[in-house]
């Protein structure tokens, strides 16, 4: 296996969905969702989302879905504590999903994929990034990884994913009972 982080491309659709069905849950992302998320992840025709690609097989072993500001704010239906962000919402990016193959977790691939997106976001002048951490993630890996790169918790959303008709890997069948912890990372000092 020769693993390399790479910006997401349309040609990754099949491998991306194979990975998300197996690791996030069947049908969490549909082919239509992929088209929409790819579009929202782009800034100046390049995606700020990253995948962990095995160059030998073409398989994907990790995804970091990132939306640069501001288009995602009008499209995203998830609840948000915008009043607690302390910066203009139009200057804030969204860390939509991050998953790493269970066999490769705990080896730093999640932070590596995220740092690649953060570098792009800082370069475009983005002021902050918001993420919804999965409170029930195995080994508390979600919160631990986000805190490690500097995110701070600002509130909780119970039943955050319950409206999505997918088989959560923890709850097994819909509706998902998991809670999201909204977290923020500032890329520039708040004035
Ligand atoms: C969250 C996630 C993307 C982080 O990526 P990663 O490459 O594992 O990140 P790291 O290697 O920095 O590990 C993060 C922390 O989780 C711990 N961890 C990760 N997998 C682990 C495992 N299988 N067993 C024990 N601890 C584990 C790491 O030890 C580390 O904790 P530490 O900093 O206290 O040592 C990845 O673990 C994952 O896909 N988890 C399940 C899905 C998930 O929760 N996604 C986020 C949804 S919001």
PDB file of C-alpha atoms and ligand atoms in Angstrom:
ATOM      1  CA  UNK A   1       0.000   0.000   0.000  1.00  0.00           C
ATOM      2  CA  UNK A   2       1.326   3.446  -0.940  1.00  0.00           C
ATOM      3  CA  UNK A   3      -0.799   5.988   0.946  1.00  0.00           C
ATOM      4  CA  UNK A   4      -0.821   9.628  -0.164  1.00  0.00           C
ATOM      5  CA  UNK A   5      -3.087  12.531   0.860  1.00  0.00           C
ATOM      6  CA  UNK A   6      -4.549  14.112  -2.300  1.00  0.00           C
ATOM      7  CA  UNK A   7      -7.115  16.825  -3.054  1.00  0.00           C
ATOM      8  CA  UNK A   8     -10.524  15.293  -3.804  1.00  0.00           C
ATOM      9  CA  UNK A   9     -11.414  14.980  -7.508  1.00  0.00           C
ATOM     10  CA  UNK A  10     -14.617  14.004  -9.328  1.00  0.00           C
ATOM     11  CA  UNK A  11     -12.920  10.815 -10.565  1.00  0.00           C
ATOM     12  CA  UNK A  12     -12.674   9.618  -6.920  1.00  0.00           C
ATOM     13  CA  UNK A  13     -16.486   9.290  -6.632  1.00  0.00           C
ATOM     14  CA  UNK A  14     -16.718   5.489  -6.768  1.00  0.00           C
ATOM     15  CA  UNK A  15     -13.823   4.834  -4.356  1.00  0.00           C
ATOM     16  CA  UNK A  16     -15.026   7.647  -2.070  1.00  0.00           C
ATOM     17  CA  UNK A  17     -18.551   6.168  -1.773  1.00  0.00           C
ATOM     18  CA  UNK A  18     -17.193   2.642  -1.257  1.00  0.00           C
ATOM     19  CA  UNK A  19     -15.163   4.025   1.652  1.00  0.00           C
ATOM     20  CA  UNK A  20     -17.947   6.135   3.220  1.00  0.00           C
ATOM     21  CA  UNK A  21     -20.533   3.304   2.937  1.00  0.00           C
ATOM     22  CA  UNK A  22     -18.164   0.977   4.809  1.00  0.00           C
ATOM     23  CA  UNK A  23     -16.813   3.441   7.372  1.00  0.00           C
ATOM     24  CA  UNK A  24     -19.505   6.074   8.055  1.00  0.00           C
ATOM     25  CA  UNK A  25     -22.511   3.894   7.294  1.00  0.00           C
ATOM     26  CA  UNK A  26     -24.410   2.607   4.260  1.00  0.00           C
ATOM     27  CA  UNK A  27     -26.090   5.443   2.285  1.00  0.00           C
ATOM     28  CA  UNK A  28     -24.685   8.240   4.483  1.00  0.00           C
ATOM     29  CA  UNK A  29     -23.433   9.795   1.236  1.00  0.00           C
ATOM     30  CA  UNK A  30     -25.266   9.038  -2.023  1.00  0.00           C
ATOM     31  CA  UNK A  31     -23.893   9.730  -5.534  1.00  0.00           C
ATOM     32  CA  UNK A  32     -25.986  12.953  -5.550  1.00  0.00           C
ATOM     33  CA  UNK A  33     -24.471  13.963  -2.186  1.00  0.00           C
ATOM     34  CA  UNK A  34     -21.004  13.379  -3.636  1.00  0.00           C
ATOM     35  CA  UNK A  35     -21.674  15.798  -6.511  1.00  0.00           C
ATOM     36  CA  UNK A  36     -22.970  18.418  -4.069  1.00  0.00           C
ATOM     37  CA  UNK A  37     -20.155  17.991  -1.559  1.00  0.00           C
ATOM     38  CA  UNK A  38     -17.515  18.085  -4.289  1.00  0.00           C
ATOM     39  CA  UNK A  39     -18.969  21.341  -5.594  1.00  0.00           C
ATOM     40  CA  UNK A  40     -19.142  22.909  -2.100  1.00  0.00           C
ATOM     41  CA  UNK A  41     -15.574  21.836  -1.338  1.00  0.00           C
ATOM     42  CA  UNK A  42     -14.161  23.826  -4.283  1.00  0.00           C
ATOM     43  CA  UNK A  43     -12.546  27.253  -4.244  1.00  0.00           C
ATOM     44  CA  UNK A  44     -11.334  28.603  -7.604  1.00  0.00           C
ATOM     45  CA  UNK A  45     -12.050  25.211  -9.254  1.00  0.00           C
ATOM     46  CA  UNK A  46      -9.905  23.233  -6.778  1.00  0.00           C
ATOM     47  CA  UNK A  47     -11.231  21.095  -3.953  1.00  0.00           C
ATOM     48  CA  UNK A  48     -10.115  21.864  -0.393  1.00  0.00           C
ATOM     49  CA  UNK A  49     -11.267  18.370   0.644  1.00  0.00           C
ATOM     50  CA  UNK A  50      -8.624  15.626   0.852  1.00  0.00           C
ATOM     51  CA  UNK A  51      -8.591  11.856   0.507  1.00  0.00           C
ATOM     52  CA  UNK A  52      -6.063   9.296   1.696  1.00  0.00           C
ATOM     53  CA  UNK A  53      -5.430   7.406  -1.530  1.00  0.00           C
ATOM     54  CA  UNK A  54      -3.639   4.098  -1.983  1.00  0.00           C
ATOM     55  CA  UNK A  55      -1.731   4.762  -5.190  1.00  0.00           C
ATOM     56  CA  UNK A  56      -1.284   1.030  -5.812  1.00  0.00           C
ATOM     57  CA  UNK A  57      -4.983   0.041  -5.775  1.00  0.00           C
ATOM     58  CA  UNK A  58      -6.824   3.366  -6.227  1.00  0.00           C
ATOM     59  CA  UNK A  59      -8.736   2.624  -3.010  1.00  0.00           C
ATOM     60  CA  UNK A  60      -9.504   5.396  -0.535  1.00  0.00           C
ATOM     61  CA  UNK A  61      -8.665   4.885   3.165  1.00  0.00           C
ATOM     62  CA  UNK A  62      -9.619   8.270   4.626  1.00  0.00           C
ATOM     63  CA  UNK A  63     -11.660  11.363   3.775  1.00  0.00           C
ATOM     64  CA  UNK A  64     -11.482  14.952   4.996  1.00  0.00           C
ATOM     65  CA  UNK A  65     -14.518  16.799   3.605  1.00  0.00           C
ATOM     66  CA  UNK A  66     -13.962  20.562   3.927  1.00  0.00           C
ATOM     67  CA  UNK A  67     -16.146  23.440   2.742  1.00  0.00           C
ATOM     68  CA  UNK A  68     -14.494  26.840   2.241  1.00  0.00           C
ATOM     69  CA  UNK A  69     -16.644  29.934   2.988  1.00  0.00           C
ATOM     70  CA  UNK A  70     -19.199  31.213   2.181  1.00  0.00           C
ATOM     71  CA  UNK A  71     -21.460  29.044  -0.063  1.00  0.00           C
ATOM     72  CA  UNK A  72     -21.888  26.140   2.382  1.00  0.00           C
ATOM     73  CA  UNK A  73     -23.737  28.359   4.906  1.00  0.00           C
ATOM     74  CA  UNK A  74     -26.759  28.673   2.588  1.00  0.00           C
ATOM     75  CA  UNK A  75     -26.703  24.956   1.691  1.00  0.00           C
ATOM     76  CA  UNK A  76     -26.035  23.235   5.021  1.00  0.00           C
ATOM     77  CA  UNK A  77     -29.190  22.329   6.928  1.00  0.00           C
ATOM     78  CA  UNK A  78     -27.407  21.257  10.139  1.00  0.00           C
ATOM     79  CA  UNK A  79     -28.075  23.419  13.256  1.00  0.00           C
ATOM     80  CA  UNK A  80     -25.260  25.872  13.990  1.00  0.00           C
ATOM     81  CA  UNK A  81     -24.431  28.144  16.957  1.00  0.00           C
ATOM     82  CA  UNK A  82     -23.462  31.053  14.648  1.00  0.00           C
ATOM     83  CA  UNK A  83     -24.127  33.550  17.485  1.00  0.00           C
ATOM     84  CA  UNK A  84     -21.233  32.003  19.445  1.00  0.00           C
ATOM     85  CA  UNK A  85     -18.652  32.182  16.639  1.00  0.00           C
ATOM     86  CA  UNK A  86     -17.601  35.827  17.300  1.00  0.00           C
ATOM     87  CA  UNK A  87     -16.555  36.295  13.649  1.00  0.00           C
ATOM     88  CA  UNK A  88     -18.695  36.957  10.534  1.00  0.00           C
ATOM     89  CA  UNK A  89     -20.258  33.607   9.543  1.00  0.00           C
ATOM     90  CA  UNK A  90     -19.377  34.342   5.877  1.00  0.00           C
ATOM     91  CA  UNK A  91     -15.667  34.060   6.813  1.00  0.00           C
ATOM     92  CA  UNK A  92     -16.010  30.636   8.438  1.00  0.00           C
ATOM     93  CA  UNK A  93     -15.237  27.261   6.813  1.00  0.00           C
ATOM     94  CA  UNK A  94     -16.863  23.925   7.674  1.00  0.00           C
ATOM     95  CA  UNK A  95     -15.138  20.638   8.474  1.00  0.00           C
ATOM     96  CA  UNK A  96     -17.997  18.440   7.257  1.00  0.00           C
ATOM     97  CA  UNK A  97     -16.668  14.882   7.752  1.00  0.00           C
ATOM     98  CA  UNK A  98     -13.413  13.203   8.656  1.00  0.00           C
ATOM     99  CA  UNK A  99     -13.036   9.443   8.687  1.00  0.00           C
ATOM    100  CA  UNK A 100      -9.981   7.233   8.601  1.00  0.00           C
ATOM    101  CA  UNK A 101     -10.064   3.477   7.943  1.00  0.00           C
ATOM    102  CA  UNK A 102     -10.313   1.746  11.379  1.00  0.00           C
ATOM    103  CA  UNK A 103      -7.102  -0.192  10.662  1.00  0.00           C
ATOM    104  CA  UNK A 104      -5.186   3.072  10.120  1.00  0.00           C
ATOM    105  CA  UNK A 105      -6.588   5.127  13.015  1.00  0.00           C
ATOM    106  CA  UNK A 106      -4.285   6.450  15.714  1.00  0.00           C
ATOM    107  CA  UNK A 107      -1.401   6.914  13.237  1.00  0.00           C
ATOM    108  CA  UNK A 108      -1.885  10.630  12.595  1.00  0.00           C
ATOM    109  CA  UNK A 109      -3.555  10.384   9.160  1.00  0.00           C
ATOM    110  CA  UNK A 110      -6.625  12.348  10.339  1.00  0.00           C
ATOM    111  CA  UNK A 111      -4.530  15.346  11.477  1.00  0.00           C
ATOM    112  CA  UNK A 112      -2.411  15.106   8.285  1.00  0.00           C
ATOM    113  CA  UNK A 113      -5.505  15.343   6.046  1.00  0.00           C
ATOM    114  CA  UNK A 114      -6.927  18.170   8.191  1.00  0.00           C
ATOM    115  CA  UNK A 115      -3.671  20.165   8.174  1.00  0.00           C
ATOM    116  CA  UNK A 116      -3.679  20.046   4.357  1.00  0.00           C
ATOM    117  CA  UNK A 117      -7.171  21.632   4.323  1.00  0.00           C
ATOM    118  CA  UNK A 118      -6.245  24.147   7.068  1.00  0.00           C
ATOM    119  CA  UNK A 119      -3.239  25.321   5.039  1.00  0.00           C
ATOM    120  CA  UNK A 120      -5.521  25.981   2.036  1.00  0.00           C
ATOM    121  CA  UNK A 121      -8.110  27.766   4.227  1.00  0.00           C
ATOM    122  CA  UNK A 122      -5.494  30.014   5.858  1.00  0.00           C
ATOM    123  CA  UNK A 123      -4.126  30.884   2.389  1.00  0.00           C
ATOM    124  CA  UNK A 124      -7.578  32.058   1.229  1.00  0.00           C
ATOM    125  CA  UNK A 125      -7.991  34.310   4.317  1.00  0.00           C
ATOM    126  CA  UNK A 126     -10.604  32.244   6.117  1.00  0.00           C
ATOM    127  CA  UNK A 127     -11.023  33.378   9.768  1.00  0.00           C
ATOM    128  CA  UNK A 128     -12.233  30.215  11.496  1.00  0.00           C
ATOM    129  CA  UNK A 129     -13.365  26.618  10.964  1.00  0.00           C
ATOM    130  CA  UNK A 130     -16.387  24.946  12.553  1.00  0.00           C
ATOM    131  CA  UNK A 131     -16.765  21.187  13.049  1.00  0.00           C
ATOM    132  CA  UNK A 132     -19.370  18.858  14.520  1.00  0.00           C
ATOM    133  CA  UNK A 133     -17.515  16.299  16.576  1.00  0.00           C
ATOM    134  CA  UNK A 134     -19.076  12.836  16.971  1.00  0.00           C
ATOM    135  CA  UNK A 135     -19.449  12.536  20.758  1.00  0.00           C
ATOM    136  CA  UNK A 136     -19.806   8.741  20.699  1.00  0.00           C
ATOM    137  CA  UNK A 137     -16.866   8.094  18.327  1.00  0.00           C
ATOM    138  CA  UNK A 138     -14.823   4.970  19.203  1.00  0.00           C
ATOM    139  CA  UNK A 139     -12.022   5.749  21.713  1.00  0.00           C
ATOM    140  CA  UNK A 140     -13.323   9.366  21.805  1.00  0.00           C
ATOM    141  CA  UNK A 141     -11.038   9.791  18.776  1.00  0.00           C
ATOM    142  CA  UNK A 142     -13.133  12.587  17.225  1.00  0.00           C
ATOM    143  CA  UNK A 143     -12.933  15.023  20.173  1.00  0.00           C
ATOM    144  CA  UNK A 144      -9.358  14.061  20.959  1.00  0.00           C
ATOM    145  CA  UNK A 145      -8.148  14.676  17.425  1.00  0.00           C
ATOM    146  CA  UNK A 146     -10.010  18.033  17.154  1.00  0.00           C
ATOM    147  CA  UNK A 147      -8.719  19.268  20.534  1.00  0.00           C
ATOM    148  CA  UNK A 148      -5.215  18.204  19.569  1.00  0.00           C
ATOM    149  CA  UNK A 149      -5.288  20.571  16.579  1.00  0.00           C
ATOM    150  CA  UNK A 150      -6.717  23.441  18.664  1.00  0.00           C
ATOM    151  CA  UNK A 151     -10.525  23.244  18.314  1.00  0.00           C
ATOM    152  CA  UNK A 152     -12.643  24.355  21.324  1.00  0.00           C
ATOM    153  CA  UNK A 153     -16.160  23.061  22.140  1.00  0.00           C
ATOM    154  CA  UNK A 154     -18.977  25.658  22.084  1.00  0.00           C
ATOM    155  CA  UNK A 155     -22.140  23.533  22.525  1.00  0.00           C
ATOM    156  CA  UNK A 156     -23.944  20.255  21.901  1.00  0.00           C
ATOM    157  CA  UNK A 157     -26.608  19.135  19.403  1.00  0.00           C
ATOM    158  CA  UNK A 158     -28.428  15.950  20.550  1.00  0.00           C
ATOM    159  CA  UNK A 159     -29.751  13.630  17.776  1.00  0.00           C
ATOM    160  CA  UNK A 160     -27.693  15.602  15.256  1.00  0.00           C
ATOM    161  CA  UNK A 161     -27.716  12.909  12.529  1.00  0.00           C
ATOM    162  CA  UNK A 162     -31.202  11.468  13.282  1.00  0.00           C
ATOM    163  CA  UNK A 163     -32.833  12.896  10.128  1.00  0.00           C
ATOM    164  CA  UNK A 164     -30.396  11.087   7.811  1.00  0.00           C
ATOM    165  CA  UNK A 165     -31.691   7.708   6.591  1.00  0.00           C
ATOM    166  CA  UNK A 166     -28.454   5.733   7.023  1.00  0.00           C
ATOM    167  CA  UNK A 167     -27.100   2.810   9.074  1.00  0.00           C
ATOM    168  CA  UNK A 168     -24.848   4.525  11.635  1.00  0.00           C
ATOM    169  CA  UNK A 169     -21.975   2.155  12.506  1.00  0.00           C
ATOM    170  CA  UNK A 170     -22.806   2.598  16.221  1.00  0.00           C
ATOM    171  CA  UNK A 171     -26.660   2.713  16.223  1.00  0.00           C
ATOM    172  CA  UNK A 172     -26.843   0.049  13.409  1.00  0.00           C
ATOM    173  CA  UNK A 173     -30.173   1.314  12.014  1.00  0.00           C
ATOM    174  CA  UNK A 174     -31.982   4.665  11.641  1.00  0.00           C
ATOM    175  CA  UNK A 175     -32.683   6.934  13.412  1.00  0.00           C
ATOM    176  CA  UNK A 176     -29.142   7.664  14.637  1.00  0.00           C
ATOM    177  CA  UNK A 177     -29.133   8.636  18.332  1.00  0.00           C
ATOM    178  CA  UNK A 178     -25.665  10.215  18.402  1.00  0.00           C
ATOM    179  CA  UNK A 179     -24.790  13.711  19.637  1.00  0.00           C
ATOM    180  CA  UNK A 180     -22.609  16.323  17.910  1.00  0.00           C
ATOM    181  CA  UNK A 181     -20.335  18.684  19.817  1.00  0.00           C
ATOM    182  CA  UNK A 182     -19.948  21.927  17.863  1.00  0.00           C
ATOM    183  CA  UNK A 183     -16.313  23.061  17.902  1.00  0.00           C
ATOM    184  CA  UNK A 184     -14.431  26.042  16.487  1.00  0.00           C
ATOM    185  CA  UNK A 185     -10.824  26.773  15.539  1.00  0.00           C
ATOM    186  CA  UNK A 186      -9.717  30.369  14.886  1.00  0.00           C
ATOM    187  CA  UNK A 187      -7.170  30.759  12.084  1.00  0.00           C
ATOM    188  CA  UNK A 188      -6.566  34.468  12.790  1.00  0.00           C
ATOM    189  CA  UNK A 189      -6.722  36.448  16.085  1.00  0.00           C
ATOM    190  CA  UNK A 190     -10.264  37.753  16.800  1.00  0.00           C
ATOM    191  CA  UNK A 191     -10.373  41.562  16.684  1.00  0.00           C
TER     192      UNK A 191
HETATM  193  C1  LIG B   1     -11.308  10.874  14.409  1.00  0.00           C
HETATM  194  C2  LIG B   1     -10.316  10.337  13.402  1.00  0.00           C
HETATM  195  C3  LIG B   1     -10.647  10.878  12.029  1.00  0.00           C
HETATM  196  C4  LIG B   1      -8.927  10.831  13.810  1.00  0.00           C
HETATM  197  O1  LIG B   1      -7.971  10.409  12.877  1.00  0.00           O
HETATM  198  P1  LIG B   1      -6.703   9.598  13.376  1.00  0.00           P
HETATM  199  O2  LIG B   1      -5.814   9.437  12.200  1.00  0.00           O
HETATM  200  O3  LIG B   1      -7.109   8.375  14.099  1.00  0.00           O
HETATM  201  O4  LIG B   1      -6.085  10.696  14.388  1.00  0.00           O
HETATM  202  P2  LIG B   1      -4.941  10.489  15.459  1.00  0.00           P
HETATM  203  O5  LIG B   1      -3.972   9.447  14.961  1.00  0.00           O
HETATM  204  O6  LIG B   1      -4.411  11.841  15.772  1.00  0.00           O
HETATM  205  O7  LIG B   1      -5.734   9.933  16.715  1.00  0.00           O
HETATM  206  C5  LIG B   1      -6.614  10.765  17.454  1.00  0.00           C
HETATM  207  C6  LIG B   1      -6.749  10.262  18.857  1.00  0.00           C
HETATM  208  O8  LIG B   1      -7.596   9.107  18.862  1.00  0.00           O
HETATM  209  C7  LIG B   1      -6.876   7.983  19.400  1.00  0.00           C
HETATM  210  N1  LIG B   1      -7.264   6.827  18.629  1.00  0.00           N
HETATM  211  C8  LIG B   1      -7.578   6.777  17.334  1.00  0.00           C
HETATM  212  N2  LIG B   1      -7.878   5.526  16.983  1.00  0.00           N
HETATM  213  C9  LIG B   1      -7.704   4.772  18.090  1.00  0.00           C
HETATM  214  C10 LIG B   1      -7.867   3.408  18.353  1.00  0.00           C
HETATM  215  N3  LIG B   1      -8.260   2.549  17.403  1.00  0.00           N
HETATM  216  N4  LIG B   1      -7.633   2.962  19.623  1.00  0.00           N
HETATM  217  C11 LIG B   1      -7.251   3.813  20.588  1.00  0.00           C
HETATM  218  N5  LIG B   1      -7.101   5.136  20.406  1.00  0.00           N
HETATM  219  C12 LIG B   1      -7.326   5.597  19.159  1.00  0.00           C
HETATM  220  C13 LIG B   1      -5.435   8.326  19.173  1.00  0.00           C
HETATM  221  O9  LIG B   1      -4.596   7.630  20.070  1.00  0.00           O
HETATM  222  C14 LIG B   1      -5.427   9.808  19.446  1.00  0.00           C
HETATM  223  O10 LIG B   1      -5.487  10.112  20.804  1.00  0.00           O
HETATM  224  P3  LIG B   1      -4.261  10.809  21.551  1.00  0.00           P
HETATM  225  O11 LIG B   1      -3.998  12.071  20.795  1.00  0.00           O
HETATM  226  O12 LIG B   1      -4.805  11.037  22.903  1.00  0.00           O
HETATM  227  O13 LIG B   1      -3.151   9.825  21.436  1.00  0.00           O
HETATM  228  C15 LIG B   1     -10.297   8.788  13.278  1.00  0.00           C
HETATM  229  O14 LIG B   1      -9.834   8.219  14.505  1.00  0.00           O
HETATM  230  C16 LIG B   1     -11.638   8.229  12.932  1.00  0.00           C
HETATM  231  O15 LIG B   1     -11.941   8.054  11.763  1.00  0.00           O
HETATM  232  N6  LIG B   1     -12.480   7.948  13.957  1.00  0.00           N
HETATM  233  C17 LIG B   1     -13.813   7.455  13.753  1.00  0.00           C
HETATM  234  C18 LIG B   1     -14.668   8.417  13.018  1.00  0.00           C
HETATM  235  C19 LIG B   1     -14.808   9.754  13.699  1.00  0.00           C
HETATM  236  O16 LIG B   1     -14.986   9.864  14.889  1.00  0.00           O
HETATM  237  N7  LIG B   1     -14.764  10.810  12.857  1.00  0.00           N
HETATM  238  C20 LIG B   1     -14.993  12.154  13.288  1.00  0.00           C
HETATM  239  C21 LIG B   1     -16.458  12.404  13.138  1.00  0.00           C
HETATM  240  S1  LIG B   1     -16.859  14.039  13.598  1.00  0.00           S
END
